Amino acid sequence: MDPALAALGEFGLIGLIRQRIQHRSPGTVLGIGDDAAVLAPEAEGELLVTTDMLLEGVHFQRRWGRPRDLGRKALAVNVSDIAAMGGHPRHALLGLAIPADGPSLEELEALLAGLEEEAERYGITLVGGDTCSSQSGLVLAVTLLGGLARGRALRRSGARPGDALWVTGRLGASAAGLLALERGLRPAAAWPADVPRPEWLGVREEAALQAAIQSHLTPVPRLRAGQALVGCATAMIDVSDGVASDAGHLASESRVTVRILAPQVPIHPGALAMARWTSREPLDLALRGGEDYELLFTAAADPRPILAAAAPDLPVTRIGEVSTGPGVPVLLHSDGREETLAGGFDHFRSPV
Ligand code: ADP
Ligand code: MG
């Protein structure tokens, strides 16, 4: 244990967290410091609640990135879930388990600064949490509460035959970034001397790999896009386990067939480079790599005018269609071949 952290103690650390907190969201009656936080319910709305954990060794390696980015990501992945419902994030809780072999107090402060930075960006107040020691790595478990007008939540179950399937952004970036980190590349660092560089990999490809690493370490939740799609999208999900898996959730919850047209799938340039480097299919990285945190949604009307106003720099691509049929996703290749789409990340099965 870092001596500075040991000297501070659990309650000292909680005190330090409490000091940093800025109250930004409406409805915070009482934040950190009592047995429970007190929140005032929104007058006309419904409450959204979500939680996502980041575990060292499962979701991240500490040596891969900066503690600040880890703090950002812990909140961002939860914001993505609120975005995928079309809601507004408001209040967060942070479960923090700290192993004896680090992080240091300085690193924890950077992590908390990253979390606060993200909280500020999205108007969130950290109102509580729990802090303990860990026997098995660093754990960040964020719970996020948010709000939404009554009955407006964008569920997974609303897709109807005749809707089109759309996705924001470009897919496969996070999986490519993860593979790059596993191969020894580091964010904003020169090519490592001990990693053989493929001769075809030029400046453009290296920049694309760096962008992919950034997507993996600090994903950007599509909050404004998600909120703008309320009233337009019929069903929505954020891409956390990979489109193959997440389109499957839309299909089964909506009891429809979701058909993805392979040539339409927008693939991130970092995923193209990484696929070449690892002799994989780019489409496989794009559809089965997880953690892109893009929005996958169905709509009867063209969502592009709405998204052009709400998130002008965010690409959106029509990648498929919804039809009657069993609740499964299928992939239609350019040669007319059709396959049931399976795979994506599953914690109890094989990794990507
Ligand atoms: P209790 O023993 O009643 O659970 P704690 O000592 O765990 O109380 O927490 C004291 C206060 O500090 C509570 O308001 C709690 O929500 C807050 N807190 C504890 N850990 C964290 C954390 N990691 N982030 C934010 N708030 C925290
Ligand atoms: Mg507690």
XYZ file of C-alpha atoms and ligand atoms in Angstrom:
380
model
C 0.000 0.000 0.000
C 1.236 3.488 -0.879
C 2.346 4.989 2.491
C 0.607 8.273 1.634
C -2.654 6.396 1.111
C -2.176 4.336 4.271
C -1.555 7.537 6.217
C -4.704 9.083 4.788
C -6.807 6.024 5.576
C -10.240 5.050 4.222
C -12.033 8.008 5.729
C -9.307 10.393 4.687
C -9.718 9.196 1.111
C -13.492 9.575 1.298
C -12.916 13.085 2.667
C -10.690 13.806 -0.281
C -13.315 12.550 -2.730
C -15.920 14.658 -0.946
C -13.776 17.786 -1.236
C -13.460 17.424 -4.979
C -17.155 17.073 -5.688
C -18.950 19.818 -7.506
C -22.714 19.722 -7.285
C -23.943 20.084 -10.802
C -27.188 18.248 -11.161
C -30.572 19.377 -9.913
C -32.203 17.283 -7.236
C -29.139 16.738 -5.023
C -30.529 17.313 -1.520
C -27.634 15.580 0.303
C -24.506 14.121 -1.280
C -21.456 12.351 0.140
C -21.100 12.163 3.906
C -24.162 10.540 5.387
C -25.441 6.959 5.422
C -27.281 7.540 2.169
C -27.632 10.328 -0.326
C -30.934 12.194 -0.530
C -32.240 12.993 -4.002
C -35.407 14.817 -5.006
C -37.346 12.988 -7.713
C -37.939 14.800 -10.980
C -41.480 16.084 -11.188
C -42.837 14.507 -14.344
C -40.260 11.961 -15.188
C -39.083 8.440 -14.698
C -35.870 7.395 -12.996
C -33.191 5.525 -14.959
C -30.685 3.403 -13.043
C -27.703 1.541 -14.462
C -24.429 0.079 -13.243
C -21.244 -1.064 -14.962
C -18.061 -2.288 -13.366
C -14.450 -2.003 -14.518
C -12.216 -4.738 -13.096
C -8.454 -4.800 -13.351
C -7.386 -7.871 -15.309
C -10.876 -8.287 -16.814
C -11.541 -4.876 -18.375
C -8.172 -3.168 -18.119
C -4.525 -3.468 -17.199
C -3.226 -0.590 -15.139
C -0.033 -0.309 -17.189
C -2.021 0.343 -20.389
C -3.144 3.856 -19.744
C -3.339 6.817 -17.458
C -5.365 6.634 -14.226
C -7.175 9.751 -15.403
C -8.501 7.917 -18.457
C -9.629 5.026 -16.298
C -11.670 7.385 -14.138
C -13.209 8.899 -17.248
C -14.057 5.514 -18.723
C -15.658 4.247 -15.507
C -18.236 7.005 -15.791
C -18.429 7.139 -19.603
C -19.541 3.514 -20.008
C -22.414 4.201 -17.639
C -23.344 7.432 -19.438
C -23.519 5.316 -22.584
C -26.242 3.150 -21.013
C -28.293 6.213 -20.078
C -27.718 7.577 -23.609
C -28.988 4.318 -25.085
C -32.294 4.843 -23.257
C -32.484 8.450 -24.465
C -32.154 9.837 -20.928
C -30.250 12.472 -18.963
C -27.579 11.325 -16.476
C -27.794 13.058 -13.093
C -26.229 11.296 -10.087
C -23.457 8.741 -9.718
C -22.232 6.354 -7.023
C -18.687 5.018 -7.045
C -17.698 1.651 -5.585
C -13.935 1.626 -5.253
C -11.830 -1.392 -4.222
C -8.107 -0.711 -3.967
C -5.436 -3.431 -3.941
C -2.347 -3.241 -1.706
C 0.035 -3.013 -4.674
C -1.383 0.256 -5.942
C -2.569 2.592 -7.320
C -0.749 5.260 -5.329
C -2.563 8.174 -3.744
C -1.344 10.343 -6.592
C -2.751 7.910 -9.150
C -6.052 7.721 -7.264
C -6.271 11.501 -7.317
C -5.719 11.460 -11.076
C -8.391 8.781 -11.440
C -10.853 10.845 -9.416
C -9.956 13.923 -11.461
C -10.798 11.977 -14.629
C -14.116 10.885 -13.167
C -14.899 14.460 -12.132
C -13.910 15.750 -15.563
C -16.395 13.378 -17.158
C -19.017 14.210 -14.527
C -18.624 17.890 -15.366
C -18.941 17.206 -19.077
C -22.306 15.494 -18.611
C -23.698 17.458 -15.653
C -23.418 14.608 -13.144
C -22.933 14.832 -9.365
C -21.129 12.054 -7.488
C -23.354 11.591 -4.441
C -21.873 8.553 -2.740
C -20.195 5.223 -2.994
C -18.197 2.721 -1.025
C -14.468 2.345 -0.510
C -12.648 -0.808 0.515
C -9.450 -2.797 0.041
C -9.213 -5.431 -2.669
C -7.462 -8.796 -2.723
C -7.583 -9.017 -6.492
C -6.938 -5.829 -8.364
C -8.494 -2.429 -8.698
C -12.275 -2.319 -9.052
C -14.360 0.660 -10.160
C -18.082 0.041 -9.950
C -20.162 3.037 -10.973
C -23.906 3.269 -10.587
C -25.526 6.057 -12.533
C -28.982 7.509 -12.056
C -30.718 9.573 -14.654
C -34.053 10.854 -15.772
C -36.392 10.803 -18.700
C -39.924 11.991 -19.475
C -42.531 9.396 -18.589
C -42.924 6.562 -21.070
C -40.233 7.893 -23.432
C -37.393 5.449 -22.730
C -35.957 3.879 -25.869
C -36.129 0.179 -25.175
C -34.585 -2.751 -26.993
C -38.017 -4.148 -27.695
C -39.505 -1.531 -30.022
C -38.141 -2.580 -33.443
C -40.867 -3.226 -36.047
C -40.773 -4.928 -39.464
C -40.030 -2.283 -42.078
C -37.747 -0.229 -39.790
C -34.180 0.385 -40.903
C -31.204 -0.457 -38.699
C -28.667 2.310 -38.065
C -25.410 2.681 -36.193
C -23.434 5.749 -35.116
C -19.663 6.076 -35.543
C -17.283 3.482 -36.963
C -17.068 0.011 -35.516
C -14.191 -2.120 -34.285
C -12.098 0.757 -32.906
C -12.111 -0.361 -29.310
C -11.309 -3.998 -30.111
C -8.482 -2.832 -32.371
C -7.199 -0.534 -29.625
C -7.262 -3.384 -27.141
C -5.284 -5.629 -29.517
C -2.791 -2.809 -30.087
C -2.319 -2.398 -26.329
C -1.873 -6.150 -25.960
C 0.787 -6.003 -28.670
C 2.693 -3.401 -26.703
C 1.597 -0.094 -28.261
C 0.845 2.681 -25.793
C -1.337 5.802 -26.057
C 0.419 8.803 -27.599
C 3.746 6.971 -27.571
C 6.209 6.265 -30.363
C 6.283 2.791 -31.884
C 7.894 0.510 -29.240
C 11.404 -0.661 -30.131
C 10.675 -4.284 -29.197
C 7.550 -4.610 -31.397
C 8.237 -5.632 -35.013
C 6.529 -3.137 -37.296
C 4.806 -4.521 -40.389
C 6.431 -3.000 -43.478
C 3.062 -1.881 -44.928
C 2.168 0.044 -41.752
C 2.654 3.721 -42.560
C 2.011 6.977 -40.716
C -1.719 6.888 -41.541
C -2.164 3.368 -40.187
C -0.225 4.192 -37.036
C -2.435 7.269 -36.453
C -5.501 5.064 -36.956
C -4.174 2.582 -34.384
C -3.573 5.441 -31.957
C -7.143 6.655 -32.506
C -8.335 3.102 -31.824
C -6.338 3.012 -28.584
C -7.998 6.268 -27.550
C -11.419 4.814 -28.357
C -10.629 1.879 -26.114
C -9.212 3.882 -23.201
C -11.608 6.835 -23.313
C -14.780 5.942 -25.182
C -17.129 8.843 -25.897
C -20.733 8.074 -25.000
C -23.187 9.251 -27.650
C -25.336 11.142 -25.184
C -26.671 13.978 -27.340
C -27.402 11.587 -30.185
C -29.245 9.214 -27.860
C -31.360 12.006 -26.412
C -32.144 13.426 -29.839
C -33.372 10.049 -31.066
C -36.245 9.950 -28.550
C -39.348 10.099 -30.700
C -37.482 8.922 -33.808
C -35.807 5.607 -32.925
C -38.127 2.686 -32.280
C -35.524 0.621 -30.396
C -31.988 1.335 -29.257
C -28.996 -0.274 -27.546
C -25.419 0.827 -27.005
C -22.747 -1.351 -28.558
C -20.905 -2.692 -25.535
C -20.487 -6.369 -26.407
C -20.232 -6.030 -30.184
C -22.908 -5.464 -32.835
C -23.308 -9.214 -33.404
C -24.362 -9.657 -29.823
C -26.180 -6.351 -29.382
C -28.180 -6.688 -32.624
C -29.144 -10.078 -31.201
C -30.565 -8.384 -28.112
C -32.589 -5.977 -30.272
C -33.851 -8.866 -32.392
C -34.832 -11.129 -29.527
C -36.395 -8.394 -27.371
C -38.350 -7.069 -30.372
C -39.127 -10.561 -31.748
C -38.060 -9.631 -35.243
C -35.313 -10.539 -37.678
C -32.569 -7.934 -37.856
C -30.646 -8.205 -41.141
C -27.232 -6.547 -41.343
C -25.847 -5.839 -44.813
C -22.134 -6.663 -44.626
C -20.880 -4.096 -47.176
C -22.688 -1.289 -45.327
C -20.955 -1.826 -41.979
C -18.748 1.220 -41.213
C -15.359 -0.082 -40.125
C -12.951 2.116 -38.177
C -9.599 2.632 -39.966
C -7.807 1.389 -36.835
C -9.788 -1.848 -37.098
C -8.773 -2.180 -40.760
C -5.093 -1.796 -39.839
C -5.326 -4.143 -36.881
C -7.202 -6.762 -38.901
C -4.397 -6.728 -41.443
C -1.719 -6.900 -38.748
C -3.379 -9.857 -36.976
C -4.664 -11.586 -40.144
C -8.289 -11.235 -39.104
C -11.368 -10.280 -41.034
C -12.023 -6.520 -40.577
C -15.755 -7.247 -40.479
C -15.191 -9.687 -37.652
C -13.483 -7.019 -35.532
C -16.221 -4.542 -36.388
C -19.106 -6.859 -35.545
C -17.681 -8.965 -32.726
C -15.298 -6.583 -30.980
C -16.932 -4.990 -27.969
C -16.813 -1.655 -26.177
C -17.392 0.675 -29.105
C -20.167 2.421 -27.165
C -21.821 3.503 -30.377
C -25.621 3.524 -30.646
C -27.349 0.780 -32.612
C -30.968 1.642 -33.293
C -33.957 1.060 -35.500
C -36.173 3.755 -36.983
C -39.038 4.029 -39.439
C -38.025 7.550 -40.512
C -34.623 8.817 -41.640
C -32.773 9.891 -38.444
C -30.063 11.843 -40.276
C -31.609 15.334 -40.092
C -32.119 14.946 -36.333
C -28.592 13.664 -35.767
C -27.040 16.262 -38.065
C -28.495 18.914 -35.747
C -27.750 17.182 -32.440
C -24.334 15.646 -33.158
C -23.059 17.133 -36.427
C -19.654 15.412 -36.379
C -20.981 11.956 -35.632
C -21.313 9.658 -38.652
C -24.485 7.581 -38.829
C -24.898 4.682 -41.217
C -27.834 2.610 -42.321
C -26.546 -0.951 -41.928
C -29.610 -3.105 -42.251
C -33.299 -3.690 -41.964
C -35.913 -5.237 -39.737
C -38.346 -7.881 -40.948
C -40.725 -10.440 -39.521
C -39.078 -13.662 -38.493
C -37.468 -15.380 -35.527
C -35.758 -13.020 -33.084
C -32.248 -13.420 -34.438
C -29.752 -11.226 -36.270
C -28.560 -12.316 -39.711
C -25.650 -11.107 -41.792
C -26.194 -10.723 -45.524
C -22.958 -10.848 -47.529
C -22.484 -9.080 -50.860
C -22.615 -12.435 -52.710
C -26.101 -13.070 -51.318
C -24.945 -15.582 -48.707
C -26.767 -15.207 -45.417
C -25.606 -16.401 -42.014
C -27.034 -16.205 -38.540
C -24.908 -13.697 -36.713
C -23.372 -15.014 -33.531
C -20.461 -14.059 -31.332
C -19.492 -10.907 -29.517
C -18.086 -10.659 -26.049
C -19.443 -12.922 -23.322
C -17.718 -12.857 -19.912
C -18.400 -16.557 -19.375
C -17.250 -17.659 -22.823
C -14.167 -16.951 -24.883
C -12.638 -13.497 -25.161
C -12.829 -11.504 -28.426
P -21.224 3.443 5.566
O -20.272 2.748 6.484
O -22.452 3.999 6.221
O -21.506 2.676 4.299
P -19.054 4.828 4.411
O -18.029 5.114 5.426
O -18.873 3.672 3.510
O -20.451 4.769 5.140
O -19.263 6.117 3.492
C -19.369 7.406 4.079
C -19.888 8.345 3.018
O -18.937 8.448 1.980
C -21.176 7.906 2.385
O -21.916 9.070 2.088
C -20.718 7.245 1.108
O -21.708 7.302 0.113
C -19.501 8.071 0.742
N -18.501 7.289 0.001
C -17.787 6.231 0.411
N -16.962 5.796 -0.547
C -17.161 6.600 -1.615
C -16.625 6.648 -2.933
N -15.704 5.781 -3.368
N -17.074 7.615 -3.758
C -18.007 8.488 -3.345
N -18.535 8.504 -2.123
C -18.133 7.568 -1.261
Mg -20.030 2.032 2.990
